[in-house]
Amino acid sequence: MSWLRKRKETEHRNIQEQLSAYLDGELLPREREAVEQHLITCSSCRWNLKTLRQTVQWTSELPTVRVPRTFTVPVPARPVPAPRRWRFVPVLQGATALVALLLFFVIAGDAMLTGFQPVTMRRPETQALPVEATSLAEARGAEVTATVLVETVVVEKEAEGLMLQEAPAAEEPAAEEAARMLEVAPAETATVIVGEEIRATMAPAGGGEGAEDARAEESVGEETVAVEAAAPAPLPSEPSLAEEAAAVLPTATTKAMIAPTLAPTATTEAMTAPTPAPAPTEVAMPPPSAQVEVGEALSVPGREPASEWRHGLKPAVLMGVRWVEYALGVLLIVLVGTTIGAMVWRRSKR
Amino acid sequence: MDEDALIAAAQKGDARAFNQLVILYQGLAYNVAYRILHDPEAAADATQDAFFSAFRAMGKFRGGSFKSWLLRIVTNACYDQLRVKQRRPTSSLDNLPVEADHTFYLEDTSELPDEFVERQELNQVIQVGIAQLPIEQRAVLVLSDVQGLSYQEVADVLDISLGTVKSRLSRGRAKVRDFLLEKGELLPRRYRLSGEPETEHTGGHAQ
């Protein structure tokens, strides 16, 4: 019977080892059944189970100990704002570089196109007029009538092949109108019109003096007088003539603008033209821009009018460019100051 | 923010999010370390080390139970503490410092209710009994019986099989029980285990 005894001993040991899992309900149904069968007959295992159960019970009732401190890991001090602050300086540096580059290109473009030609501002006509008159006198000399002058203007224009179509004044309606009129109208017509205009102008001012007979010095003198006397001048006797003259007026003015080489001649007309202008109240005054242009054309008498226009930029555009240069320069100075300040501040922060 | 969001943020290096996880789990982590190491300072060190390691290793966390993942790091930190400090011998049941701990627990307890004081004594003996276990059995017993993890969870934490969990737990419990029997005379009567099993069984137990 010893084999049965040995078998029982083995079973007892196996059951003992399974009592722990039996307590936790972690046995397979077959194993659990075997344990329960064994427990019926084995008091040792019953005691074993009972004491184990008590031990596990007490162990599970061990109190939770209080945490002596927190175990957090150190958080880097303000991780988010720090990089944002550092990004500030590169942006400033970039902006400074950009503005510097922009300024360089604008200045380079200006230099190449215009050679930094100074932009002359509008001058008072009272100043311009004597200069014009003198230059006219020098350029033309004696024995030239106003009408002849106008004729010469037209003829010279055509002879020199001055391209009215490609004139920069194309932007201006007045100039376009002038160009159209000049192209369409025969030279004689234009001459006649202008001549009439001048005659009309001079009639009240210069009395009976004929335009054809007028000598240059005299005529210039008369013209100047006429211009000065323009404002108080009485209405012309023939309103139609005055109107016609007024209609021609922009043309004459524009001619002065677009034909700077002929400035002395053309401007004479231009300066003469305003005389009847105040007379017909209904007729519009020459556009202010045209006046400015005339003033500017006058301000460069005879010597450099061609170079003034060579770059193809209107003085207004040129002025704009100069202002952009100025603004960019100021912005660059501000940016450089701010950037250096920011860099110094950052270094001191470190 | 729920736990998954905190974990996701912590994986991107967000220390604040990770610290919220620390707040959630530091109680569990410290208690496991304390029961395994039976030393408040060593337990605190192990817990702190574990959280540092966990923060560094967040990128390696591949889903699943964060609790199990963290507890594995905690138990490893406990092993490191034991290895480095060679704190206590765990082999012999005879070298127990129960007396000293026991007297410590009996200091100035006159104001406290008897039952509370007696329970403290029992807890102390159990704690020392656990501390005497081999480290493998100790870890399993602490996770299972003290913290109430299932066998499967214990297996996951310690990366061992279910069978190993079962056998280690069985031996560990038996040893703690034996320790309680051995120190029974130190315990209040109500916490003494009944001394001897009935001898009606005639098996090999008597050997």
XYZ file of C-alpha atoms in Angstrom:
557
model
C 0.000 0.000 0.000
C 3.029 2.279 0.009
C 2.384 3.441 -3.561
C -0.996 4.775 -2.433
C 0.624 6.558 0.477
C 3.208 8.100 -1.821
C 0.544 9.178 -4.249
C -1.346 10.878 -1.439
C 1.792 12.650 -0.291
C 2.443 13.995 -3.767
C -1.137 15.145 -4.070
C -0.923 16.837 -0.683
C 2.168 18.790 -1.717
C 0.582 19.840 -4.981
C -2.548 20.984 -3.207
C -0.480 22.938 -0.692
C 1.182 24.816 -3.528
C -2.162 25.591 -5.100
C -3.814 26.884 -1.953
C -2.533 30.403 -2.586
C -4.000 30.501 -6.083
C -7.123 28.814 -4.790
C -7.548 31.721 -2.388
C -7.442 34.124 -5.293
C -9.753 32.082 -7.488
C -6.952 31.682 -10.011
C -7.288 27.927 -10.501
C -8.865 26.103 -13.376
C -12.198 24.493 -12.484
C -10.637 21.023 -12.513
C -7.821 22.134 -10.185
C -10.238 23.882 -7.880
C -12.334 20.763 -7.629
C -9.310 18.701 -6.763
C -8.320 21.172 -4.033
C -11.785 21.167 -2.554
C -11.869 17.357 -2.576
C -8.527 17.275 -0.811
C -9.525 19.864 1.784
C -12.392 17.663 2.945
C -10.024 15.018 4.122
C -6.829 17.010 4.952
C -6.942 19.062 8.152
C -3.350 20.206 7.644
C -4.315 21.810 4.340
C -7.423 23.290 5.903
C -5.225 24.926 8.567
C -2.800 25.962 5.886
C -5.540 27.585 3.862
C -7.000 29.300 6.886
C -3.715 30.847 8.028
C -2.792 31.855 4.482
C -6.142 33.532 4.044
C -5.625 35.424 7.300
C -2.130 36.460 6.277
C -3.279 37.702 2.886
C -6.131 39.552 4.564
C -3.831 41.322 6.990
C -1.305 42.080 4.284
C -3.935 43.680 2.115
C -4.946 45.838 5.057
C -1.540 47.377 5.446
C -2.130 51.109 5.518
C -1.184 53.312 2.620
C 1.793 55.378 3.658
C 1.762 59.072 3.005
C 4.100 60.394 0.357
C 6.880 62.304 2.146
C 7.211 64.805 -0.698
C 6.274 65.256 -4.319
C 8.388 63.554 -6.927
C 7.812 65.928 -9.808
C 10.596 66.459 -12.271
C 12.002 69.980 -12.668
C 10.214 72.037 -15.279
C 12.444 74.308 -17.368
C 11.755 77.891 -16.321
C 9.214 79.452 -18.709
C 10.030 77.329 -21.703
C 7.525 78.958 -24.047
C 8.213 82.723 -23.771
C 11.984 82.318 -23.908
C 12.311 81.208 -27.533
C 9.741 83.787 -28.570
C 11.960 86.514 -27.173
C 14.976 85.170 -29.036
C 13.076 85.123 -32.312
C 12.544 88.885 -32.035
C 16.103 89.849 -32.909
C 16.496 87.778 -36.089
C 13.268 89.306 -37.403
C 14.657 92.802 -36.781
C 17.934 91.883 -38.426
C 16.120 90.491 -41.429
C 13.955 93.583 -41.772
C 17.000 95.825 -41.550
C 18.798 93.887 -44.235
C 15.721 93.940 -46.431
C 15.232 97.692 -46.127
C 18.936 98.296 -46.744
C 18.776 96.172 -49.873
C 15.648 97.951 -51.068
C 17.208 101.353 -50.488
C 20.313 100.300 -52.373
C 18.333 99.223 -55.414
C 16.189 102.352 -55.438
C 19.234 104.582 -55.214
C 21.076 102.547 -57.833
C 18.101 102.783 -60.155
C 17.822 106.488 -59.556
C 21.515 106.988 -60.229
C 21.438 104.991 -63.443
C 18.337 106.671 -64.807
C 18.903 110.252 -63.792
C 22.403 110.585 -62.485
C 20.940 112.171 -59.396
C 19.763 115.141 -61.332
C 18.239 117.545 -58.861
C 14.535 118.022 -59.039
C 13.663 121.677 -59.272
C 10.570 122.767 -57.571
C 8.018 125.106 -58.971
C 9.166 128.661 -59.056
C 7.131 131.791 -58.878
C 6.274 133.007 -62.350
C 7.419 136.504 -61.589
C 10.884 135.072 -61.188
C 10.676 132.850 -64.176
C 9.436 135.423 -66.544
C 12.404 137.762 -66.650
C 14.752 134.829 -67.059
C 12.718 133.564 -69.929
C 12.450 136.940 -71.417
C 16.176 137.540 -71.213
C 17.034 134.176 -72.620
C 14.552 134.677 -75.342
C 16.121 137.949 -76.156
C 19.572 136.414 -76.220
C 18.556 133.403 -78.192
C 16.505 135.100 -80.794
C 18.017 138.431 -81.241
C 16.238 141.141 -83.101
C 13.650 141.296 -85.836
C 11.556 138.315 -84.910
C 7.862 138.693 -84.559
C 5.708 136.623 -82.325
C 4.020 135.004 -85.274
C 7.312 134.156 -86.878
C 8.355 132.712 -83.617
C 5.361 130.465 -83.582
C 6.008 129.502 -87.140
C 9.581 128.730 -86.303
C 8.410 126.589 -83.436
C 6.217 124.533 -85.673
C 8.766 124.282 -88.410
C 11.588 123.405 -86.068
C 9.503 120.823 -84.456
C 8.762 119.157 -87.690
C 12.323 119.514 -88.917
C 13.853 117.969 -85.824
C 11.317 115.199 -85.993
C 10.401 115.591 -82.415
C 8.227 112.689 -81.692
C 5.134 113.968 -80.112
C 3.696 110.507 -79.957
C 6.460 109.248 -77.764
C 6.544 112.310 -75.624
C 6.347 111.517 -71.947
C 3.579 114.018 -71.647
C 1.343 111.402 -73.203
C -0.052 110.812 -69.775
C -1.505 114.238 -69.802
C -4.680 114.804 -71.714
C -3.667 118.331 -72.497
C -0.461 117.156 -74.069
C -2.299 114.540 -76.069
C -4.726 117.094 -77.225
C -1.894 119.327 -78.210
C -0.167 116.571 -80.071
C -3.336 115.697 -81.927
C -3.963 119.268 -82.840
C -0.428 119.786 -83.975
C -0.450 116.660 -86.034
C -3.779 117.254 -87.629
C -3.655 120.968 -88.151
C -1.397 122.347 -90.838
C 1.416 124.474 -89.635
C -0.158 127.547 -91.111
C -3.366 127.043 -89.231
C -1.562 126.629 -86.006
C 0.469 129.651 -86.724
C -2.519 131.646 -87.588
C -4.336 130.631 -84.486
C -1.462 131.355 -82.236
C -0.653 134.427 -84.110
C -4.172 135.656 -83.702
C -4.036 134.807 -80.128
C -0.950 136.789 -79.636
C -2.348 139.593 -81.619
C -5.452 139.494 -79.543
C -3.396 139.459 -76.464
C -1.196 142.224 -77.533
C -3.900 144.350 -78.950
C -5.122 145.771 -75.702
C -1.700 145.806 -74.166
C 0.595 147.028 -76.835
C -1.897 149.291 -78.564
C -1.601 149.509 -82.349
C 1.687 147.733 -82.653
C 1.434 144.956 -85.260
C 2.765 141.600 -84.430
C 4.451 141.227 -87.788
C 6.423 144.391 -87.453
C 7.469 144.041 -83.896
C 11.128 143.814 -83.284
C 12.369 141.156 -80.923
C 13.502 143.343 -78.119
C 10.470 145.425 -78.346
C 8.173 142.474 -78.670
C 9.696 140.732 -75.709
C 9.341 143.826 -73.749
C 5.793 144.212 -74.863
C 5.050 140.618 -74.079
C 6.392 140.898 -70.592
C 4.339 143.917 -70.101
C 1.415 142.086 -71.548
C 1.813 139.217 -69.154
C 2.150 141.505 -66.226
C -0.818 143.403 -67.348
C -2.743 140.242 -68.013
C -4.801 140.168 -64.895
C -6.218 143.653 -65.101
C -6.499 143.428 -68.868
C -9.922 144.263 -70.179
C -11.990 141.801 -72.086
C -11.012 141.493 -75.719
C -13.334 143.209 -78.114
C -14.105 139.974 -79.880
C -15.128 137.251 -77.501
C -14.889 134.568 -80.190
C -11.291 135.384 -80.767
C -10.597 135.283 -77.089
C -12.295 131.956 -76.819
C -10.294 130.622 -79.677
C -7.162 131.818 -78.071
C -8.160 130.217 -74.822
C -8.793 126.977 -76.644
C -5.343 127.142 -78.079
C -3.909 128.026 -74.752
C -3.353 124.495 -73.463
C -1.829 123.563 -76.720
C 0.670 126.304 -76.541
C 1.485 125.495 -72.938
C 1.897 121.835 -73.686
C 4.099 122.644 -76.597
C 6.363 124.349 -74.180
C 6.392 121.267 -72.043
C 7.024 118.680 -74.660
C 9.459 120.654 -76.695
C 12.049 121.791 -74.212
C 14.671 122.286 -76.841
C 12.476 124.976 -78.170
C 11.722 126.211 -74.754
C 12.534 129.853 -75.347
C 10.249 130.066 -78.277
C 7.507 127.898 -77.027
C 7.467 129.395 -73.620
C 7.105 132.746 -75.093
C 3.874 131.585 -76.479
C 3.032 129.930 -73.251
C 3.746 133.012 -71.313
C 1.930 135.101 -73.780
C -1.008 132.834 -73.878
C -2.180 133.290 -70.315
C -2.920 136.877 -71.091
C -6.375 136.328 -72.444
C -6.991 133.418 -70.139
C -8.614 135.353 -67.352
C -10.793 137.140 -69.860
C -13.325 134.467 -70.833
C -14.587 133.390 -67.492
C -16.207 130.252 -68.847
C -13.039 128.861 -70.333
C -11.042 126.715 -68.006
C -7.691 127.830 -66.848
C -4.710 125.831 -68.012
C -4.213 122.787 -65.825
C -2.018 123.523 -62.799
C 0.361 120.762 -63.709
C 0.929 122.377 -67.029
C 1.756 125.566 -65.230
C 4.259 123.794 -63.083
C 5.794 122.215 -66.102
C 6.089 125.563 -67.759
C 7.710 126.946 -64.672
C 10.162 124.114 -64.626
C 10.889 124.365 -68.262
C 11.571 128.010 -67.737
C 13.813 127.410 -64.830
C 16.290 125.534 -66.949
C 16.802 128.108 -69.627
C 18.488 126.942 -72.751
C 21.278 124.966 -71.197
C 20.028 121.675 -69.806
C 16.470 121.175 -70.773
C 17.280 118.105 -72.862
C 18.977 116.207 -70.017
C 16.098 117.022 -67.763
C 13.893 114.834 -69.876
C 16.322 112.228 -71.027
C 15.524 109.788 -68.239
C 11.912 109.793 -69.235
C 10.669 110.487 -65.750
C 8.294 113.267 -65.005
C 9.530 115.505 -62.218
C 6.547 114.351 -60.134
C 7.659 110.741 -60.496
C 11.216 111.721 -59.792
C 10.058 113.536 -56.698
C 8.214 110.393 -55.634
C 11.362 108.357 -56.065
C 13.302 110.861 -53.989
C 10.687 110.706 -51.273
C 10.820 106.907 -51.278
C 14.582 107.129 -50.892
C 14.190 109.512 -48.029
C 11.557 107.378 -46.282
C 13.587 104.203 -46.727
C 16.636 105.950 -45.327
C 14.761 107.065 -42.239
C 13.257 103.573 -41.808
C 16.686 102.017 -42.151
C 18.129 104.282 -39.481
C 15.269 103.427 -37.115
C 15.629 99.713 -37.808
C 19.367 99.701 -37.307
C 18.930 101.503 -34.000
C 16.222 99.137 -32.844
C 18.170 96.056 -33.891
C 21.313 97.132 -32.106
C 19.261 98.013 -29.048
C 17.565 94.614 -29.065
C 20.867 92.793 -29.442
C 22.447 94.721 -26.604
C 19.392 94.072 -24.443
C 19.499 90.365 -25.197
C 23.170 90.183 -24.318
C 22.589 91.990 -21.055
C 19.715 89.578 -20.304
C 22.085 86.666 -20.601
C -6.758 66.742 -19.419
C -7.183 62.993 -19.320
C -4.369 60.546 -18.804
C -3.871 59.757 -22.486
C -3.493 63.434 -23.344
C -1.046 63.901 -20.489
C 0.944 60.911 -21.660
C 0.975 62.223 -25.225
C 2.150 65.641 -24.062
C 4.771 64.117 -21.761
C 6.066 62.051 -24.664
C 6.759 65.308 -26.487
C 8.856 66.445 -23.533
C 6.204 68.448 -21.704
C 7.472 68.304 -18.139
C 4.319 69.942 -16.810
C 2.129 67.247 -18.303
C 4.465 64.577 -16.976
C 4.326 66.111 -13.522
C 0.570 65.765 -13.571
C 1.116 62.083 -14.158
C 3.580 62.121 -11.283
C 0.909 63.587 -9.017
C -1.485 60.867 -10.124
C 0.929 57.994 -9.578
C 3.423 59.036 -6.945
C 1.333 57.574 -4.114
C 1.248 54.165 -5.739
C 4.900 54.329 -6.726
C 6.093 55.388 -3.302
C 4.007 52.780 -1.489
C 5.323 49.983 -3.677
C 8.876 51.189 -3.101
C 8.277 51.585 0.605
C 6.852 48.061 1.018
C 9.633 46.534 -1.051
C 12.481 48.481 0.538
C 11.079 48.889 4.047
C 12.922 52.190 4.324
C 11.304 55.588 3.831
C 14.433 57.318 2.536
C 15.419 54.559 0.170
C 11.829 54.401 -1.005
C 11.820 58.151 -1.706
C 15.092 57.855 -3.601
C 13.814 54.934 -5.614
C 10.578 56.771 -6.396
C 12.386 59.899 -7.529
C 14.808 57.882 -9.624
C 11.904 56.013 -11.143
C 10.123 59.193 -12.189
C 13.285 60.670 -13.655
C 13.867 57.475 -15.581
C 10.250 57.379 -16.687
C 10.400 60.966 -17.956
C 13.526 60.193 -19.943
C 12.003 56.973 -21.252
C 8.580 58.426 -22.130
C 9.449 58.194 -25.793
C 9.805 54.431 -25.431
C 6.362 54.004 -23.926
C 4.303 52.238 -26.572
C 0.801 52.391 -25.178
C -0.776 49.753 -23.013
C -1.034 50.240 -19.276
C 0.934 53.261 -18.139
C 0.527 52.058 -14.564
C 2.188 48.719 -15.350
C 4.935 50.417 -17.340
C 5.621 52.850 -14.518
C 5.552 50.147 -11.829
C 8.141 48.151 -13.695
C 10.427 51.164 -13.611
C 9.681 51.570 -9.906
C 10.519 47.959 -9.071
C 13.703 48.215 -11.124
C 14.608 51.352 -9.196
C 13.997 49.378 -5.991
C 16.315 46.624 -7.176
C 18.938 49.274 -7.875
C 18.518 50.714 -4.400
C 18.959 47.296 -2.836
C 21.931 46.481 -4.997
C 23.737 49.730 -4.355
C 23.120 50.027 -0.647
C 23.166 46.368 0.266
C 20.667 47.413 2.851
C 19.566 44.336 4.679
C 20.231 40.651 4.423
C 17.180 38.941 3.051
C 18.237 35.350 3.483
C 17.766 34.533 7.120
C 14.687 34.828 9.189
C 16.831 34.826 12.319
C 18.369 38.266 11.842
C 15.162 40.159 12.120
C 15.319 43.591 13.678
C 11.711 43.137 14.738
C 12.482 43.954 18.347
C 13.831 47.391 17.561
C 11.047 48.221 15.143
C 8.552 46.863 17.559
C 9.729 49.080 20.415
C 9.745 52.007 18.022
C 6.136 51.347 17.348
C 5.343 51.094 21.036
C 6.748 54.502 21.811
C 4.287 56.846 23.376
C 1.154 55.070 22.372
C -0.680 55.687 25.621
C -3.040 58.177 24.010
C -4.067 55.903 21.186
C -6.857 53.336 21.255
C -5.709 49.834 22.068
C -6.959 48.364 18.859
C -5.111 50.909 16.745
C -1.897 50.317 18.621
C -2.237 46.566 18.325
C -2.900 46.854 14.652
C 0.230 48.928 14.257
C 2.164 46.128 15.880
C 0.714 43.564 13.536
C 1.452 45.745 10.516
C 5.007 46.163 11.646
C 5.533 42.418 11.898
C 3.972 41.842 8.494
C 6.127 44.550 6.967
C 9.245 43.014 8.408
C 8.069 39.592 7.282
C 7.731 40.909 3.747
C 11.147 42.548 3.985
C 12.667 39.169 4.788
C 11.495 37.637 1.537
C 13.805 37.176 -1.417
C 13.424 40.193 -3.646
C 11.560 38.341 -6.399
C 8.930 37.017 -3.995
C 8.767 40.357 -2.252
C 7.988 42.259 -5.416
C 5.258 39.815 -6.401
C 3.711 39.813 -2.917
C 3.758 43.598 -2.601
C 2.201 44.119 -6.028
C -0.398 41.422 -5.540
C -1.346 41.453 -1.865
C -0.461 44.991 -0.803
C -1.434 46.814 -3.989
C -4.080 44.386 -5.150
C -2.850 43.856 -8.723
C -4.153 40.823 -10.583
C -1.835 37.972 -11.497
C -1.778 39.163 -15.057
C -0.875 42.706 -14.054
C 1.916 41.431 -11.817
C 3.170 39.300 -14.678
C 3.157 42.351 -16.958
C 4.946 44.575 -14.482
C 7.671 42.115 -13.660
C 7.791 40.600 -17.136
C 7.371 37.057 -15.816
C 4.903 34.301 -16.599
C 1.631 33.725 -14.785
C 2.969 30.442 -13.444
C 5.962 32.218 -11.972
C 3.675 34.769 -10.367
C 1.634 31.968 -8.829
C 4.550 30.044 -7.418
C 6.421 33.074 -6.110
C 3.299 34.373 -4.477
C 2.522 31.028 -2.906
C 5.985 30.775 -1.378
C 6.061 34.369 -0.304
C 2.712 34.163 1.457
C 3.703 30.975 3.203
C 6.891 32.588 4.457
C 5.082 35.639 5.774
C 2.556 33.364 7.440
C 5.379 31.358 9.017
C 7.001 34.581 10.131
C 3.773 35.665 11.809
C 3.571 32.305 13.537
C 7.140 32.618 14.649
C 6.653 36.133 16.052
C 3.227 35.338 17.365
C 4.200 35.831 20.953
C 4.990 39.496 20.142
C 1.546 40.075 18.812
C -1.668 40.749 20.628
C -3.710 37.613 21.186
C -6.305 38.456 18.578
C -3.650 38.654 15.853
C -2.019 35.359 16.685
C -2.488 32.662 14.149
C -3.660 29.385 15.656
C -0.490 27.529 16.498
C -0.748 24.061 15.045
C -2.809 22.389 12.425
C -4.916 19.492 13.623
C -3.015 16.268 13.291
C -5.793 14.127 11.941
C -4.084 14.132 8.593
C -1.628 11.276 8.294
C 0.163 12.401 5.166
C 3.747 13.445 4.645
C 3.179 16.688 6.482
C 4.581 15.227 9.701
C 7.926 14.559 8.075
